[in-house]
CSV table of C-alpha atoms and ligand atoms in Angstrom, one decimal:
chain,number,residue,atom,x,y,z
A,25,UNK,CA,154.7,-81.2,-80.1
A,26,UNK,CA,155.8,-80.2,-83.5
A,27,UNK,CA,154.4,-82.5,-86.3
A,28,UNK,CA,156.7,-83.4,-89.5
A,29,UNK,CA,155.2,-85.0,-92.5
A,30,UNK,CA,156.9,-87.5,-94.3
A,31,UNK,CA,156.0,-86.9,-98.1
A,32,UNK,CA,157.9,-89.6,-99.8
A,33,UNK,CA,154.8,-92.3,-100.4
A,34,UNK,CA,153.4,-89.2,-102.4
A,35,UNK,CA,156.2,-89.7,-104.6
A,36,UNK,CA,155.8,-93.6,-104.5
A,37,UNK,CA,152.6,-92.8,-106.3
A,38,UNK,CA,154.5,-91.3,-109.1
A,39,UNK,CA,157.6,-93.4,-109.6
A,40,UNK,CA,154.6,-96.4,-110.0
A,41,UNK,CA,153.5,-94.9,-113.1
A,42,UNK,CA,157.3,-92.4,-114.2
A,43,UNK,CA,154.3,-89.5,-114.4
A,44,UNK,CA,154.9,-86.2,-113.0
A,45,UNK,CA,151.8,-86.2,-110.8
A,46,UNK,CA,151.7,-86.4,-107.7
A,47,UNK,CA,154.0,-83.8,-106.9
A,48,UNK,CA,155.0,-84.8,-103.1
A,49,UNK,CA,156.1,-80.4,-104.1
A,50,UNK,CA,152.1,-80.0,-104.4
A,51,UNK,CA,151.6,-82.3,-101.3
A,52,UNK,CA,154.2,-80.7,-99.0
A,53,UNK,CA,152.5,-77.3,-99.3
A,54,UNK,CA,148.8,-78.9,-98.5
A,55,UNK,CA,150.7,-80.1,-95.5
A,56,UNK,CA,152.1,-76.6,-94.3
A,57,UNK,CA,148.6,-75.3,-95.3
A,58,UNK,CA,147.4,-77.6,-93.0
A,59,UNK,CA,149.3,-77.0,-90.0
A,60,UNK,CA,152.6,-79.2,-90.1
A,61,UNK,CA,155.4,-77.7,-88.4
A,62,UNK,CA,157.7,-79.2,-90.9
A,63,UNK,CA,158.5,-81.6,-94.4
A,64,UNK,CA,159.7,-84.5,-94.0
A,65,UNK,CA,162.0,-86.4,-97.2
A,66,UNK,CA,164.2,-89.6,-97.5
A,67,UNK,CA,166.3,-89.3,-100.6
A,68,UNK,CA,167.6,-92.6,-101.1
A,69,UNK,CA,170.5,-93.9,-102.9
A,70,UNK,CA,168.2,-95.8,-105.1
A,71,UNK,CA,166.3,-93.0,-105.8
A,72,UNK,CA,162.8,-94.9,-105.7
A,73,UNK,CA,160.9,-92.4,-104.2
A,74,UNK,CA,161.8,-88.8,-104.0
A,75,UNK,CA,163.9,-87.4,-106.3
A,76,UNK,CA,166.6,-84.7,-106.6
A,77,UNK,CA,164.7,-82.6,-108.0
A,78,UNK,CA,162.3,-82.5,-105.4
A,79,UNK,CA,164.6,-82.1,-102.7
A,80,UNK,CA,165.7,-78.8,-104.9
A,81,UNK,CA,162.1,-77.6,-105.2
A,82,UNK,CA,161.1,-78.4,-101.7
A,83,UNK,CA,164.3,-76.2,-100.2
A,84,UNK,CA,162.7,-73.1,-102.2
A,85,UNK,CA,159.1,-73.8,-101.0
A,86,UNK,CA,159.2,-75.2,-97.7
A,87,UNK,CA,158.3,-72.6,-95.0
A,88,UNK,CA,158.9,-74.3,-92.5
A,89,UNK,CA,161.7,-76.8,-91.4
A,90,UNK,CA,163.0,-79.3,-94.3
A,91,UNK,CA,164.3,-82.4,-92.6
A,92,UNK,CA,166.3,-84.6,-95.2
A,93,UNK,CA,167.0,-88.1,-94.3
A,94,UNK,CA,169.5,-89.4,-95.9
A,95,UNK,CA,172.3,-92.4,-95.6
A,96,UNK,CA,176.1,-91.2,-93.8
A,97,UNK,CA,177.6,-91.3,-97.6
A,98,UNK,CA,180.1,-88.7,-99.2
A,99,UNK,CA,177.2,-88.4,-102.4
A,100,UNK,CA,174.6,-87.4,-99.6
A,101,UNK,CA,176.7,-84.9,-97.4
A,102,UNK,CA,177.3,-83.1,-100.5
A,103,UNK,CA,173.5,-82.7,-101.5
A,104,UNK,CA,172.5,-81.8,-97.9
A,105,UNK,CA,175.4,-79.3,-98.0
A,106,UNK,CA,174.3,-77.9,-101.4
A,107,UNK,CA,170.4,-77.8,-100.7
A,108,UNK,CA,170.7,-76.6,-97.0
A,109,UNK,CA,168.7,-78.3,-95.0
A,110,UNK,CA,167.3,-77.0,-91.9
A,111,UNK,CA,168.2,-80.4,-90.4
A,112,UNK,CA,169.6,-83.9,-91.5
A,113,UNK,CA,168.6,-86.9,-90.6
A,114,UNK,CA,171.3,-89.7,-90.9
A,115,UNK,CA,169.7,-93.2,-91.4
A,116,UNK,CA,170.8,-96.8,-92.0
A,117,UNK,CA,169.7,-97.6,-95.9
A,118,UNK,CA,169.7,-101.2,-97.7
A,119,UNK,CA,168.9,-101.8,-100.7
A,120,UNK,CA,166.7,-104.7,-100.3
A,121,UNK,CA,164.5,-103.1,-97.6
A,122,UNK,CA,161.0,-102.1,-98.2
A,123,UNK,CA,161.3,-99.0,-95.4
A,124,UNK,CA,163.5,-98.1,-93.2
A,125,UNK,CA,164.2,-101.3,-90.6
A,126,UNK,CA,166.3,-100.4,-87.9
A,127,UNK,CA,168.2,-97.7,-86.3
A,128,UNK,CA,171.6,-97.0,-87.0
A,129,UNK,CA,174.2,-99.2,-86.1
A,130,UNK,CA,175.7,-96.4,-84.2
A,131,UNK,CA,178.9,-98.0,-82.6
A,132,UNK,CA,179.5,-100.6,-85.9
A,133,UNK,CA,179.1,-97.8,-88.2
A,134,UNK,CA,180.8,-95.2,-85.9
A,135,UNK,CA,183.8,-93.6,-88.5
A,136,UNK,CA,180.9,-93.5,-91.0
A,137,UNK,CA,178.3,-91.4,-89.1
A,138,UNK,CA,181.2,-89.4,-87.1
A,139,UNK,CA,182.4,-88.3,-90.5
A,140,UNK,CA,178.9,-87.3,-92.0
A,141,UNK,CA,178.3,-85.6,-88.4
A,142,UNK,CA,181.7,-83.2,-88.4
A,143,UNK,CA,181.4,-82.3,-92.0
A,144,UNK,CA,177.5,-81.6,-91.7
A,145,UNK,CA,177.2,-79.7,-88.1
A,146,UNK,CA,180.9,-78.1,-89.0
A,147,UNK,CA,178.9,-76.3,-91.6
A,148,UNK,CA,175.5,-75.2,-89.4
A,149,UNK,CA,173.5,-78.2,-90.8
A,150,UNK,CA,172.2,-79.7,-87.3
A,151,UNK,CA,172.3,-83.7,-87.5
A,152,UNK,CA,169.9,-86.1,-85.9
A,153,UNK,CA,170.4,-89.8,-85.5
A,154,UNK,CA,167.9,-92.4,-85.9
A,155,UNK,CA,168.4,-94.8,-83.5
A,156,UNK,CA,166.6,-97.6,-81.7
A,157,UNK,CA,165.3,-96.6,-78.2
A,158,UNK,CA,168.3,-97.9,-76.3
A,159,UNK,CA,170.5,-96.4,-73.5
A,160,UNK,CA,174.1,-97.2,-75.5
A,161,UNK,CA,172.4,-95.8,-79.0
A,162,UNK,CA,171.5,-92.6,-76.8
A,163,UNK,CA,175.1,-92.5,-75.2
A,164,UNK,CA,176.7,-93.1,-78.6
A,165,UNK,CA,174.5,-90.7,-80.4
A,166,UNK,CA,175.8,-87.9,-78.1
A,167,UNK,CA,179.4,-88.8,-78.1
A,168,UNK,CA,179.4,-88.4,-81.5
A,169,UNK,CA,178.5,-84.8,-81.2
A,170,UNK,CA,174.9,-85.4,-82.8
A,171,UNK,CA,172.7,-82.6,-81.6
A,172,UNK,CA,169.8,-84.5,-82.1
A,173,UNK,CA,168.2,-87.9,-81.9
A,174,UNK,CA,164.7,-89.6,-83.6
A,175,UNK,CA,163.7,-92.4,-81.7
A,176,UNK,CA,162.6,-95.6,-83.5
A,177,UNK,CA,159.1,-96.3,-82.8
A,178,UNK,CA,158.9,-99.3,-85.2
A,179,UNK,CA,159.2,-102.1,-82.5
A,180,UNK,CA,156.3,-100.0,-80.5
A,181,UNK,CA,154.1,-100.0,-83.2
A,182,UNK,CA,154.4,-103.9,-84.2
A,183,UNK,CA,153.9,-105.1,-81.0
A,184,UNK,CA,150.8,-103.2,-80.2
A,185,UNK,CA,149.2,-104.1,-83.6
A,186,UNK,CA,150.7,-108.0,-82.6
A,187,UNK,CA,148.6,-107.9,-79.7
A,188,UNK,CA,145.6,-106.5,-81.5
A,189,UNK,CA,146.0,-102.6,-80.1
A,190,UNK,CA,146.8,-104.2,-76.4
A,191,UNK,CA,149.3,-102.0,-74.5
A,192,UNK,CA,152.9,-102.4,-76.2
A,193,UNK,CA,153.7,-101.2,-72.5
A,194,UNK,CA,157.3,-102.6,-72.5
A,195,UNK,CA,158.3,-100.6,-76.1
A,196,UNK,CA,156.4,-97.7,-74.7
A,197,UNK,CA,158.4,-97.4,-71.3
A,198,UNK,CA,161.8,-98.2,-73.3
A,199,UNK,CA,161.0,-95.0,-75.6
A,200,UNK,CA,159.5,-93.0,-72.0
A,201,UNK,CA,163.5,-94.0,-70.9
A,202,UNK,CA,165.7,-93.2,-74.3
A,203,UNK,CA,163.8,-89.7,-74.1
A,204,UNK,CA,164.7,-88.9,-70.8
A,205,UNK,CA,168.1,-90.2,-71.4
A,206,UNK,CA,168.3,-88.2,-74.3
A,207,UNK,CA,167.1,-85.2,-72.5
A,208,UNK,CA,169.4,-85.5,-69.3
A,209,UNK,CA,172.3,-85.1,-71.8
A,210,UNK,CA,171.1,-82.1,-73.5
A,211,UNK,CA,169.6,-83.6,-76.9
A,212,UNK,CA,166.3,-82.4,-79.2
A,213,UNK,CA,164.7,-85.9,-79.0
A,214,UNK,CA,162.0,-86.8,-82.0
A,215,UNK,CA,160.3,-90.1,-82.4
A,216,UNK,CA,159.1,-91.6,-85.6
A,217,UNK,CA,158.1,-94.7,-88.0
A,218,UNK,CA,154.8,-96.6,-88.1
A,219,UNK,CA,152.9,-94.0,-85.9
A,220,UNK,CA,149.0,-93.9,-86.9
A,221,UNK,CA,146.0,-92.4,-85.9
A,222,UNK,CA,145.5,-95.4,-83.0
A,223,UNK,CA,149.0,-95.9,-81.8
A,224,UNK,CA,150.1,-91.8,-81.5
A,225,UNK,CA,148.7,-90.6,-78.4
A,226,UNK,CA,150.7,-92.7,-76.5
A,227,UNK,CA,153.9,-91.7,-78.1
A,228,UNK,CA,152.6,-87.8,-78.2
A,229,UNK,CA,152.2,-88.4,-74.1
A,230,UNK,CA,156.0,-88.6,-73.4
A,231,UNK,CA,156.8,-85.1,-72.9
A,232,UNK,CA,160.4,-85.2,-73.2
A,233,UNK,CA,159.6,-86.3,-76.7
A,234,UNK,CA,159.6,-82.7,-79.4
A,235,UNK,CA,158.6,-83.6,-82.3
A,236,UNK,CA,157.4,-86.5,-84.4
A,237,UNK,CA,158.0,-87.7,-87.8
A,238,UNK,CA,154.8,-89.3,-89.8
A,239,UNK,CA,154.7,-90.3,-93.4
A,240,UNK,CA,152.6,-94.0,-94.6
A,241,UNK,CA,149.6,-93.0,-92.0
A,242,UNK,CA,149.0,-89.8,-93.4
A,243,UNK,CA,149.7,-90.0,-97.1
A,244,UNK,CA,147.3,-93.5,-96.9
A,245,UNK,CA,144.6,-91.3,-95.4
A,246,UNK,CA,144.9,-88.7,-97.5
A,247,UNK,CA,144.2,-90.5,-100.6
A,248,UNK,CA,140.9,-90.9,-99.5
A,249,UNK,CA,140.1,-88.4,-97.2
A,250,UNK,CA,141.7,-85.4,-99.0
A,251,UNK,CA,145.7,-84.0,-97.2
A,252,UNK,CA,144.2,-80.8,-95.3
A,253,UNK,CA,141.9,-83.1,-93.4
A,254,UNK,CA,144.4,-85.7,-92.9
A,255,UNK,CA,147.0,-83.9,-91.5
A,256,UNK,CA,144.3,-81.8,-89.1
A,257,UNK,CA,143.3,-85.6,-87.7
A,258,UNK,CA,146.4,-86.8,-87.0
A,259,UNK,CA,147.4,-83.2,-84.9
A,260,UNK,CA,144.0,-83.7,-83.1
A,261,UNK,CA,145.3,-87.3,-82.2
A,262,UNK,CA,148.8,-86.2,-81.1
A,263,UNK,CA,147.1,-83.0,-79.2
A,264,UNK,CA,144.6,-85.5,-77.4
A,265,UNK,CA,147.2,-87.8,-76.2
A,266,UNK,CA,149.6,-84.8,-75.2
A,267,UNK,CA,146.8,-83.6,-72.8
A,268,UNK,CA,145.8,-87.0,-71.5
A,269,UNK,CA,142.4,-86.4,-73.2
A,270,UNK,CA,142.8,-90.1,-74.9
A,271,UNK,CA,142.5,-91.9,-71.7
B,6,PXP,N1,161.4,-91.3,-89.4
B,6,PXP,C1,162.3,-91.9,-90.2
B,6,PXP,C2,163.8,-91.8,-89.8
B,6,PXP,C3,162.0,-92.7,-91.3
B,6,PXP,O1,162.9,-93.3,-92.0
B,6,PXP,C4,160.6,-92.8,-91.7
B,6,PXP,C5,160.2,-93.6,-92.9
B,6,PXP,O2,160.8,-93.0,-94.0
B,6,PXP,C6,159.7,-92.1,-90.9
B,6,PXP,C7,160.1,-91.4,-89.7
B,6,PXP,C8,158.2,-92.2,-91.2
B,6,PXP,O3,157.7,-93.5,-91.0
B,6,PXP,P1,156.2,-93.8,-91.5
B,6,PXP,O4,156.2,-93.6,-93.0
B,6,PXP,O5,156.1,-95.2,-91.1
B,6,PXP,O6,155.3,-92.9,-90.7
């Protein structure tokens, strides 16, 4: 299972104060230093996190995969084109929104993402969808030629902190079915958004699920446990519940 860190809440940190410190830069090579397979950024059209500027720095120091998500715009396919990515992630954005909400609205916002999808794979930029865990976001994804999906885990993790770390059984076996879905018609399927520590291992047991994208859990931890250890926890969580060691 390949582990991508999500460094934006790193840059939070900063934008609170307009400093220069942290540098999510800094933080993304603790990660990689750490074990990561990969860096994780949302530049947003707001611009209330990461920065340009990062992105930039992060595409010369990143060793390992740089995954920008980013909204389906024209501004955005540019960037991604400029920086090369190793791999974009499209994602619904709204202003208003404290993170990320849903998945994409893959059939309302078809001509949108279809556009952003030609222009981006048509250059060698492989795309991935965020999408919620559903049979017609799967089918959808792969009809318009995404290579790749992430799987929302948001609903997952809500309802098994709503029942106080009880089963979330339903969410789970709804992401055990997208993967396999997703699989059966030839896609790299990734998961991601509210994973922790506690709720990972279940996630991390679905096989047909790659790789997973974490950013709050870690960052949070890391602030008082230090990023090296942080990061080396969460693999140790995903590892035990990839083996069936957290049962
Ligand atoms: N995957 C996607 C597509 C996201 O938008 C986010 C949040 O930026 C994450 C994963 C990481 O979510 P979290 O910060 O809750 O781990």
């Amino acid at each position: 299972m390949k582990l991508h860190v999500n460094v934006d809440h790193v840059a939070t940190l900063r934008q609170a104060r307009g400093t220069r410190y942290p540098d999510p830069v800094w933080a993304a090579s603790l990660v990689e230093l750490a074990g990561a397979d990969g860096i994780t950024v949302h530049l947003r059209e707001d611009r209330r996190h990461i920065q340009d500027r990062d992105v930039r720095v992060l595409r010369q120091s990143v060793r390992g995969v740089l995954n920008l998500e980013m909204a389906a715009t024209d501004e955005m396919v540019k960037i991604a084109r400029e920086v090369r990515a190793d791999v974009v992630t499209l994602v619904p954005e709204k202003r208003e929104e404290r993170t990320t909400e849903g998945g994409l609205d893959v059939v309302g916002a078809r001509a949108a993402i279809g556009k952003a999808i030609e222009a981006l794979v048509g250059d060698g930029i492989p795309v991935s969808l965020f999408i919620d865990p559903s049979e017609e976001a799967i089918q959808a994804s792969k009809e318009l030629g995404a290579p790749r999906v992430e799987l929302h885990t948001g609903d997952y993790c809500e309802k098994l902190h709503a029942v106080q770390h009880g089963p979330g059984d339903e969410e789970l076996a709804r992401l055990h079915r997208a993967a396999t879905r997703g699989r059966e018609l030839g896609l790299h399927v990734a998961a991601g958004h509210g994973l922790d520590y506690d709720n990972v291992g279940a996630v991390s047991a679905i096989r047909e699920i790659t790789e997973l994208n974490i950013g709050h859990a870690i960052v949070a931890r890391a602030v008082l446990v230090g990023m090296e250890r942080a990061v080396r926890e969460m693999r140790e969580a995903i590892d035990r519940g990839r083996s069936g060691r957290d049962e």
